[in-house]
Every structure is written in C-alpha cells, then in structure tokens.
Amino acid sequence: MAQKDTFTWHNTELTPEERAAAKGQRPAVIWLTGLSASGKSTLANALEHTLHEHGHHTFLLDGDNVRHGLNKDLDLSPEGRRENIRRVGEVAKLFAEAGLIVVTAFISPYRSDRRMVRSLLAPGQFQEVHVDAPLEVCEARDPKGLYARARAGEIKGFTGIDAPYEVPEHPELVIDTSRNDVEACIKILIEHLKEKGILLR
Ligand code: ADP
C-alpha cells in the first residue's frame, strides 16, 4: 500500500501538554543561583542524573561550559554578565519549548538579570533556587582556588569579594548546602518539583 494511504495527516498541532505527558513531566527551567562554590554545579549534575534515572528528559546548562563556547566572547563586567544570562535564558527557553526540564548553574548575581529570564518563560516554568551557603563556607571549600586568587587580587570583580551578589528576594526554593549534604539537597529539590507539578511521576 502506498505510504500516503498508511499515514493520516492530523491538522492539529501537538500541544505542550501532550509533549509533556509523554515524558511524565512539564517543561521547566530550574535556575540554580548562588555564590561560587555554593554547590550549583554539584547539585545540577546530581539532579540531572536523578531525573534521568527516573526516565525524565533533561538538559544541563553550566556556567563554566557555556563560557567556553556560546559565551566565550563575554567578560565578567556587569554588561558581560547580563548578556551571558540573557543568552542562557533564551537557550533555556528553547529547550523548555522542546518539553525538557532544563537545569542551569550560573552565579547570576543580579536580580534584574534573573527577573529578565523569568519574564521569558510561562508562569510557573521558572523555578529560582537559591543555592545558599555562607561566604565563609564557600571560601573554605574553594574547589577551584578562585577565592584565593580573588583575595590575592589576581581576579577582579569576583562575586562575594569585590562584586555584589544580590540575594533572591522571592525564590521558589532556598537550599542551604552548609546544612544538607548533596543527597539531602537532591531530595528537597525532587520533592519541590513534584509539589509544583513539574514531575508527573
Ligand atoms: P558552584 O557550581 O556553585 O561554583 P561547585 O558545585 O563547583 O559550586 O562546588 C561546590 C563544592 O562544595 C564541591 O566541592 C562540593 O563537593 C562541595 N559540597 C559540599 N556539600 C555540598 C552540598 N550539600 N551541595 C553541593 N556541594 C557541596
């Protein structure tokens, strides 16, 4: 039988809900914000693995990786940071339109930049998560030695040292990584995503 007889053309668009139901999830952007070494990358990776194990469809956007490619032309000035976040927001939006749960790990120190990304997305899709740990804890962790270099004056405009971090005023979630280990943090995140109806199974 000819192929045109086998397939029927449906003149309706696949809705975002249909796409989401097939994946057991609603698209969302889980925006992890916080100081360097607060635990954003660690949690973003662990969250993506956990979601993947449960058959969810995800994508991870990480500050360090994006700055090596898409945003390698940008510096750490306020303008560079704003453009970094704007581009990441647009990319996250595209992945969300494809039905994915996007997990992002960016310091994103400015409230206005985070608000701008929120405004790109449908209501409820942007989940701002403050990955919170005291500066002293982050500085003691210093996994990449960046705080030491910033204190030595080798890096200028380092968030928390000589550049501001604007604490989220109304984040959807705050996770204190100095009081919860990684496993506990992931449990909190997963519970939150279920509560918000982002994980449907
Ligand atoms: P960021 O991406 O925010 O710069 P990283 O994830 O690269 O931070 O580094 C955080 C460091 O803190 C890692 O060495 C990690 O092992 C450690 N850490 C300790 N406890 C936690 C926790 N509960 N959540 C995340 N990271 C933690």
PDB file of C-alpha atoms and ligand atoms in Angstrom:
ATOM      1  CA  MET A   1       0.000   0.000   0.000  1.00  0.00           C
ATOM      2  CA  ALA A   2       1.313   3.435  -0.812  1.00  0.00           C
ATOM      3  CA  GLN A   3       2.637   5.391   2.112  1.00  0.00           C
ATOM      4  CA  LYS A   4       0.131   8.200   1.689  1.00  0.00           C
ATOM      5  CA  ASP A   5      -2.669   5.759   2.498  1.00  0.00           C
ATOM      6  CA  THR A   6      -0.918   4.432   5.593  1.00  0.00           C
ATOM      7  CA  PHE A   7      -0.397   7.716   7.416  1.00  0.00           C
ATOM      8  CA  THR A   8      -3.209  10.090   8.169  1.00  0.00           C
ATOM      9  CA  TRP A   9      -2.389  13.789   8.302  1.00  0.00           C
ATOM     10  CA  HIS A  10      -3.707  15.354  11.509  1.00  0.00           C
ATOM     11  CA  ASN A  11      -4.251  19.005  11.094  1.00  0.00           C
ATOM     12  CA  THR A  12      -3.744  19.770  14.765  1.00  0.00           C
ATOM     13  CA  GLU A  13      -0.529  20.803  16.481  1.00  0.00           C
ATOM     14  CA  LEU A  14       0.964  18.680  19.197  1.00  0.00           C
ATOM     15  CA  THR A  15       0.292  20.682  22.347  1.00  0.00           C
ATOM     16  CA  PRO A  16       2.922  21.345  25.029  1.00  0.00           C
ATOM     17  CA  GLU A  17       0.745  19.280  27.402  1.00  0.00           C
ATOM     18  CA  GLU A  18       0.837  16.270  25.056  1.00  0.00           C
ATOM     19  CA  ARG A  19       4.610  16.576  24.675  1.00  0.00           C
ATOM     20  CA  ALA A  20       4.970  16.829  28.468  1.00  0.00           C
ATOM     21  CA  ALA A  21       2.664  13.909  29.241  1.00  0.00           C
ATOM     22  CA  ALA A  22       4.741  11.649  27.000  1.00  0.00           C
ATOM     23  CA  LYS A  23       7.759  12.440  29.181  1.00  0.00           C
ATOM     24  CA  GLY A  24       5.959  12.369  32.556  1.00  0.00           C
ATOM     25  CA  GLN A  25       6.949  15.958  33.128  1.00  0.00           C
ATOM     26  CA  ARG A  26       6.085  19.572  32.496  1.00  0.00           C
ATOM     27  CA  PRO A  27       8.821  21.707  30.941  1.00  0.00           C
ATOM     28  CA  ALA A  28      10.628  23.959  33.383  1.00  0.00           C
ATOM     29  CA  VAL A  29      13.844  25.813  33.982  1.00  0.00           C
ATOM     30  CA  ILE A  30      15.419  25.006  37.351  1.00  0.00           C
ATOM     31  CA  TRP A  31      17.579  28.074  37.825  1.00  0.00           C
ATOM     32  CA  LEU A  32      20.286  27.463  40.440  1.00  0.00           C
ATOM     33  CA  THR A  33      21.797  30.750  41.610  1.00  0.00           C
ATOM     34  CA  GLY A  34      24.349  31.383  44.334  1.00  0.00           C
ATOM     35  CA  LEU A  35      27.932  32.214  45.202  1.00  0.00           C
ATOM     36  CA  SER A  36      30.852  30.441  43.570  1.00  0.00           C
ATOM     37  CA  ALA A  37      31.384  27.096  45.381  1.00  0.00           C
ATOM     38  CA  SER A  38      27.918  27.211  46.940  1.00  0.00           C
ATOM     39  CA  GLY A  39      27.234  23.895  45.156  1.00  0.00           C
ATOM     40  CA  LYS A  40      25.333  24.818  41.973  1.00  0.00           C
ATOM     41  CA  SER A  41      27.282  22.581  39.557  1.00  0.00           C
ATOM     42  CA  THR A  42      27.395  19.679  42.007  1.00  0.00           C
ATOM     43  CA  LEU A  43      23.641  19.839  42.592  1.00  0.00           C
ATOM     44  CA  ALA A  44      22.801  20.474  38.934  1.00  0.00           C
ATOM     45  CA  ASN A  45      24.737  17.348  37.932  1.00  0.00           C
ATOM     46  CA  ALA A  46      23.281  15.197  40.695  1.00  0.00           C
ATOM     47  CA  LEU A  47      19.762  16.447  39.943  1.00  0.00           C
ATOM     48  CA  GLU A  48      20.129  15.716  36.247  1.00  0.00           C
ATOM     49  CA  HIS A  49      21.353  12.179  36.998  1.00  0.00           C
ATOM     50  CA  THR A  50      18.469  11.527  39.372  1.00  0.00           C
ATOM     51  CA  LEU A  51      15.905  12.825  36.896  1.00  0.00           C
ATOM     52  CA  HIS A  52      17.479  10.778  34.110  1.00  0.00           C
ATOM     53  CA  GLU A  53      17.313   7.613  36.237  1.00  0.00           C
ATOM     54  CA  HIS A  54      13.580   8.238  36.612  1.00  0.00           C
ATOM     55  CA  GLY A  55      13.171   8.476  32.870  1.00  0.00           C
ATOM     56  CA  HIS A  56      12.850  12.243  32.624  1.00  0.00           C
ATOM     57  CA  HIS A  57      14.209  14.275  29.761  1.00  0.00           C
ATOM     58  CA  THR A  58      16.628  16.976  30.868  1.00  0.00           C
ATOM     59  CA  PHE A  59      19.355  19.319  29.735  1.00  0.00           C
ATOM     60  CA  LEU A  60      22.073  20.966  31.811  1.00  0.00           C
ATOM     61  CA  LEU A  61      23.481  24.406  31.145  1.00  0.00           C
ATOM     62  CA  ASP A  62      26.540  25.145  33.258  1.00  0.00           C
ATOM     63  CA  GLY A  63      28.307  28.485  33.593  1.00  0.00           C
ATOM     64  CA  ASP A  64      31.822  27.194  33.002  1.00  0.00           C
ATOM     65  CA  ASN A  65      30.887  25.196  29.888  1.00  0.00           C
ATOM     66  CA  VAL A  66      28.833  27.971  28.307  1.00  0.00           C
ATOM     67  CA  ARG A  67      31.678  30.443  28.795  1.00  0.00           C
ATOM     68  CA  HIS A  68      33.965  28.152  26.764  1.00  0.00           C
ATOM     69  CA  GLY A  69      31.635  28.169  23.768  1.00  0.00           C
ATOM     70  CA  LEU A  70      28.473  30.191  23.206  1.00  0.00           C
ATOM     71  CA  ASN A  71      29.598  32.999  25.522  1.00  0.00           C
ATOM     72  CA  LYS A  72      33.375  32.908  25.225  1.00  0.00           C
ATOM     73  CA  ASP A  73      33.345  36.472  23.928  1.00  0.00           C
ATOM     74  CA  LEU A  74      31.891  37.827  27.196  1.00  0.00           C
ATOM     75  CA  ASP A  75      33.768  39.139  30.252  1.00  0.00           C
ATOM     76  CA  LEU A  76      32.786  39.332  33.928  1.00  0.00           C
ATOM     77  CA  SER A  77      31.750  43.004  33.823  1.00  0.00           C
ATOM     78  CA  PRO A  78      28.101  43.725  34.751  1.00  0.00           C
ATOM     79  CA  GLU A  79      27.332  44.075  30.994  1.00  0.00           C
ATOM     80  CA  GLY A  80      29.124  40.810  30.189  1.00  0.00           C
ATOM     81  CA  ARG A  81      27.285  39.019  32.959  1.00  0.00           C
ATOM     82  CA  ARG A  82      23.942  40.424  31.818  1.00  0.00           C
ATOM     83  CA  GLU A  83      24.494  39.284  28.228  1.00  0.00           C
ATOM     84  CA  ASN A  84      25.710  35.878  29.483  1.00  0.00           C
ATOM     85  CA  ILE A  85      22.462  35.395  31.394  1.00  0.00           C
ATOM     86  CA  ARG A  86      20.308  36.774  28.575  1.00  0.00           C
ATOM     87  CA  ARG A  87      21.709  34.267  26.071  1.00  0.00           C
ATOM     88  CA  VAL A  88      21.449  31.403  28.550  1.00  0.00           C
ATOM     89  CA  GLY A  89      17.846  32.407  29.243  1.00  0.00           C
ATOM     90  CA  GLU A  90      16.987  32.301  25.544  1.00  0.00           C
ATOM     91  CA  VAL A  91      18.668  28.899  25.118  1.00  0.00           C
ATOM     92  CA  ALA A  92      16.889  27.557  28.221  1.00  0.00           C
ATOM     93  CA  LYS A  93      13.600  28.799  26.785  1.00  0.00           C
ATOM     94  CA  LEU A  94      14.169  26.890  23.539  1.00  0.00           C
ATOM     95  CA  PHE A  95      14.875  23.654  25.414  1.00  0.00           C
ATOM     96  CA  ALA A  96      11.783  24.203  27.572  1.00  0.00           C
ATOM     97  CA  GLU A  97       9.740  24.648  24.387  1.00  0.00           C
ATOM     98  CA  ALA A  98      11.018  21.214  23.353  1.00  0.00           C
ATOM     99  CA  GLY A  99       9.485  19.848  26.582  1.00  0.00           C
ATOM    100  CA  LEU A 100      12.678  19.411  28.610  1.00  0.00           C
ATOM    101  CA  ILE A 101      13.474  20.133  32.218  1.00  0.00           C
ATOM    102  CA  VAL A 102      16.435  22.487  31.966  1.00  0.00           C
ATOM    103  CA  VAL A 103      18.791  22.721  34.926  1.00  0.00           C
ATOM    104  CA  THR A 104      21.083  25.742  34.964  1.00  0.00           C
ATOM    105  CA  ALA A 105      24.077  26.511  37.185  1.00  0.00           C
ATOM    106  CA  PHE A 106      25.058  30.173  36.981  1.00  0.00           C
ATOM    107  CA  ILE A 107      26.086  32.568  39.748  1.00  0.00           C
ATOM    108  CA  SER A 108      23.704  35.091  38.102  1.00  0.00           C
ATOM    109  CA  PRO A 109      24.336  37.676  40.822  1.00  0.00           C
ATOM    110  CA  TYR A 110      21.896  40.359  39.643  1.00  0.00           C
ATOM    111  CA  ARG A 111      18.188  40.310  40.470  1.00  0.00           C
ATOM    112  CA  SER A 112      17.318  42.183  37.297  1.00  0.00           C
ATOM    113  CA  ASP A 113      19.021  39.528  35.131  1.00  0.00           C
ATOM    114  CA  ARG A 114      17.182  36.692  36.862  1.00  0.00           C
ATOM    115  CA  ARG A 115      13.908  38.622  36.560  1.00  0.00           C
ATOM    116  CA  MET A 116      14.566  39.028  32.835  1.00  0.00           C
ATOM    117  CA  VAL A 117      14.901  35.248  32.370  1.00  0.00           C
ATOM    118  CA  ARG A 118      11.756  34.680  34.439  1.00  0.00           C
ATOM    119  CA  SER A 119       9.872  37.026  32.118  1.00  0.00           C
ATOM    120  CA  LEU A 120      10.880  34.944  29.069  1.00  0.00           C
ATOM    121  CA  LEU A 121       9.090  31.871  30.407  1.00  0.00           C
ATOM    122  CA  ALA A 122       5.486  30.887  31.015  1.00  0.00           C
ATOM    123  CA  PRO A 123       4.162  31.375  34.573  1.00  0.00           C
ATOM    124  CA  GLY A 124       5.429  28.596  36.856  1.00  0.00           C
ATOM    125  CA  GLN A 125       8.128  27.452  34.442  1.00  0.00           C
ATOM    126  CA  PHE A 126      10.960  29.432  36.026  1.00  0.00           C
ATOM    127  CA  GLN A 127      11.980  27.880  39.325  1.00  0.00           C
ATOM    128  CA  GLU A 128      14.512  30.122  41.013  1.00  0.00           C
ATOM    129  CA  VAL A 129      16.528  28.077  43.507  1.00  0.00           C
ATOM    130  CA  HIS A 130      18.901  29.908  45.805  1.00  0.00           C
ATOM    131  CA  VAL A 131      21.805  27.550  46.458  1.00  0.00           C
ATOM    132  CA  ASP A 132      22.771  29.111  49.723  1.00  0.00           C
ATOM    133  CA  ALA A 133      25.882  28.739  51.835  1.00  0.00           C
ATOM    134  CA  PRO A 134      27.695  31.406  53.868  1.00  0.00           C
ATOM    135  CA  LEU A 135      30.552  33.127  52.062  1.00  0.00           C
ATOM    136  CA  GLU A 136      32.992  31.731  54.677  1.00  0.00           C
ATOM    137  CA  VAL A 137      31.899  28.179  53.823  1.00  0.00           C
ATOM    138  CA  CYS A 138      32.210  28.789  50.068  1.00  0.00           C
ATOM    139  CA  GLU A 139      35.613  30.372  50.553  1.00  0.00           C
ATOM    140  CA  ALA A 140      36.803  27.459  52.714  1.00  0.00           C
ATOM    141  CA  ARG A 141      35.608  24.967  50.040  1.00  0.00           C
ATOM    142  CA  ASP A 142      37.193  26.899  47.161  1.00  0.00           C
ATOM    143  CA  PRO A 143      37.383  23.788  44.915  1.00  0.00           C
ATOM    144  CA  LYS A 144      38.983  25.704  42.049  1.00  0.00           C
ATOM    145  CA  GLY A 145      41.130  28.065  44.108  1.00  0.00           C
ATOM    146  CA  LEU A 146      39.223  31.057  42.735  1.00  0.00           C
ATOM    147  CA  TYR A 147      38.594  32.776  46.080  1.00  0.00           C
ATOM    148  CA  ALA A 148      42.309  32.585  46.886  1.00  0.00           C
ATOM    149  CA  ARG A 149      43.105  34.207  43.528  1.00  0.00           C
ATOM    150  CA  ALA A 150      40.424  36.861  44.041  1.00  0.00           C
ATOM    151  CA  ARG A 151      41.764  37.670  47.529  1.00  0.00           C
ATOM    152  CA  ALA A 152      45.255  37.933  46.025  1.00  0.00           C
ATOM    153  CA  GLY A 153      43.909  40.454  43.515  1.00  0.00           C
ATOM    154  CA  GLU A 154      44.526  38.162  40.543  1.00  0.00           C
ATOM    155  CA  ILE A 155      40.829  38.060  39.615  1.00  0.00           C
ATOM    156  CA  LYS A 156      38.910  41.336  39.601  1.00  0.00           C
ATOM    157  CA  GLY A 157      35.164  41.640  40.081  1.00  0.00           C
ATOM    158  CA  PHE A 158      34.739  38.288  41.836  1.00  0.00           C
ATOM    159  CA  THR A 159      31.255  37.789  43.261  1.00  0.00           C
ATOM    160  CA  GLY A 160      31.245  37.968  47.062  1.00  0.00           C
ATOM    161  CA  ILE A 161      34.730  39.519  47.215  1.00  0.00           C
ATOM    162  CA  ASP A 162      34.719  42.696  45.137  1.00  0.00           C
ATOM    163  CA  ALA A 163      31.446  42.292  43.216  1.00  0.00           C
ATOM    164  CA  PRO A 164      27.949  42.008  44.692  1.00  0.00           C
ATOM    165  CA  TYR A 165      25.649  39.014  44.980  1.00  0.00           C
ATOM    166  CA  GLU A 166      22.036  40.136  45.156  1.00  0.00           C
ATOM    167  CA  VAL A 167      20.272  37.535  47.306  1.00  0.00           C
ATOM    168  CA  PRO A 168      16.983  36.356  45.726  1.00  0.00           C
ATOM    169  CA  GLU A 169      14.022  38.046  47.436  1.00  0.00           C
ATOM    170  CA  HIS A 170      11.293  35.596  46.425  1.00  0.00           C
ATOM    171  CA  PRO A 171      12.932  32.421  45.155  1.00  0.00           C
ATOM    172  CA  GLU A 172      10.757  29.348  44.710  1.00  0.00           C
ATOM    173  CA  LEU A 173      13.233  27.428  46.894  1.00  0.00           C
ATOM    174  CA  VAL A 174      16.238  28.020  49.144  1.00  0.00           C
ATOM    175  CA  ILE A 175      18.664  25.158  49.820  1.00  0.00           C
ATOM    176  CA  ASP A 176      21.353  25.572  52.441  1.00  0.00           C
ATOM    177  CA  THR A 177      24.234  23.380  51.280  1.00  0.00           C
ATOM    178  CA  SER A 178      26.157  24.009  54.503  1.00  0.00           C
ATOM    179  CA  ARG A 179      23.459  22.179  56.486  1.00  0.00           C
ATOM    180  CA  ASN A 180      22.334  19.495  53.988  1.00  0.00           C
ATOM    181  CA  ASP A 181      24.570  17.031  52.212  1.00  0.00           C
ATOM    182  CA  VAL A 182      24.183  16.501  48.457  1.00  0.00           C
ATOM    183  CA  GLU A 183      21.750  13.616  48.870  1.00  0.00           C
ATOM    184  CA  ALA A 184      19.512  15.628  51.204  1.00  0.00           C
ATOM    185  CA  CYS A 185      19.617  18.613  48.808  1.00  0.00           C
ATOM    186  CA  ILE A 186      18.504  16.420  45.889  1.00  0.00           C
ATOM    187  CA  LYS A 187      15.639  15.034  47.966  1.00  0.00           C
ATOM    188  CA  ILE A 188      14.490  18.588  48.716  1.00  0.00           C
ATOM    189  CA  LEU A 189      14.711  19.502  45.023  1.00  0.00           C
ATOM    190  CA  ILE A 190      12.795  16.428  43.829  1.00  0.00           C
ATOM    191  CA  GLU A 191      10.037  16.991  46.417  1.00  0.00           C
ATOM    192  CA  HIS A 192       9.772  20.594  45.278  1.00  0.00           C
ATOM    193  CA  LEU A 193       9.457  19.622  41.608  1.00  0.00           C
ATOM    194  CA  LYS A 194       6.708  17.135  42.469  1.00  0.00           C
ATOM    195  CA  GLU A 195       4.867  19.724  44.545  1.00  0.00           C
ATOM    196  CA  LYS A 196       4.989  22.196  41.671  1.00  0.00           C
ATOM    197  CA  GLY A 197       3.578  19.627  39.251  1.00  0.00           C
ATOM    198  CA  ILE A 198       6.749  19.612  37.140  1.00  0.00           C
ATOM    199  CA  LEU A 199       7.341  15.903  37.762  1.00  0.00           C
ATOM    200  CA  LEU A 200       4.190  13.964  36.928  1.00  0.00           C
ATOM    201  CA  ARG A 201       5.536  10.592  38.031  1.00  0.00           C
TER     202      ARG A 201
HETATM  203  P1  ADP B   1      29.439  26.162  42.199  1.00  0.00           P
HETATM  204  O1  ADP B   1      28.967  25.478  40.951  1.00  0.00           O
HETATM  205  O2  ADP B   1      28.336  26.816  42.970  1.00  0.00           O
HETATM  206  O3  ADP B   1      30.606  27.077  41.953  1.00  0.00           O
HETATM  207  P2  ADP B   1      30.567  23.587  42.884  1.00  0.00           P
HETATM  208  O4  ADP B   1      29.449  22.615  42.812  1.00  0.00           O
HETATM  209  O5  ADP B   1      31.546  23.649  41.747  1.00  0.00           O
HETATM  210  O6  ADP B   1      29.974  25.030  43.219  1.00  0.00           O
HETATM  211  O7  ADP B   1      31.418  23.309  44.206  1.00  0.00           O
HETATM  212  C1  ADP B   1      30.814  23.094  45.465  1.00  0.00           C
HETATM  213  C2  ADP B   1      31.763  22.318  46.375  1.00  0.00           C
HETATM  214  O8  ADP B   1      31.107  22.115  47.639  1.00  0.00           O
HETATM  215  C3  ADP B   1      32.095  20.957  45.828  1.00  0.00           C
HETATM  216  O9  ADP B   1      33.433  20.670  46.139  1.00  0.00           O
HETATM  217  C4  ADP B   1      31.137  20.032  46.613  1.00  0.00           C
HETATM  218  O10 ADP B   1      31.662  18.738  46.762  1.00  0.00           O
HETATM  219  C5  ADP B   1      31.041  20.731  47.947  1.00  0.00           C
HETATM  220  N1  ADP B   1      29.780  20.496  48.686  1.00  0.00           N
HETATM  221  C6  ADP B   1      29.712  20.159  49.984  1.00  0.00           C
HETATM  222  N2  ADP B   1      28.433  19.992  50.381  1.00  0.00           N
HETATM  223  C7  ADP B   1      27.665  20.244  49.309  1.00  0.00           C
HETATM  224  C8  ADP B   1      26.245  20.220  49.098  1.00  0.00           C
HETATM  225  N3  ADP B   1      25.380  19.929  50.066  1.00  0.00           N
HETATM  226  N4  ADP B   1      25.801  20.533  47.868  1.00  0.00           N
HETATM  227  C9  ADP B   1      26.673  20.845  46.887  1.00  0.00           C
HETATM  228  N5  ADP B   1      28.012  20.874  47.017  1.00  0.00           N
HETATM  229  C10 ADP B   1      28.522  20.571  48.235  1.00  0.00           C
END
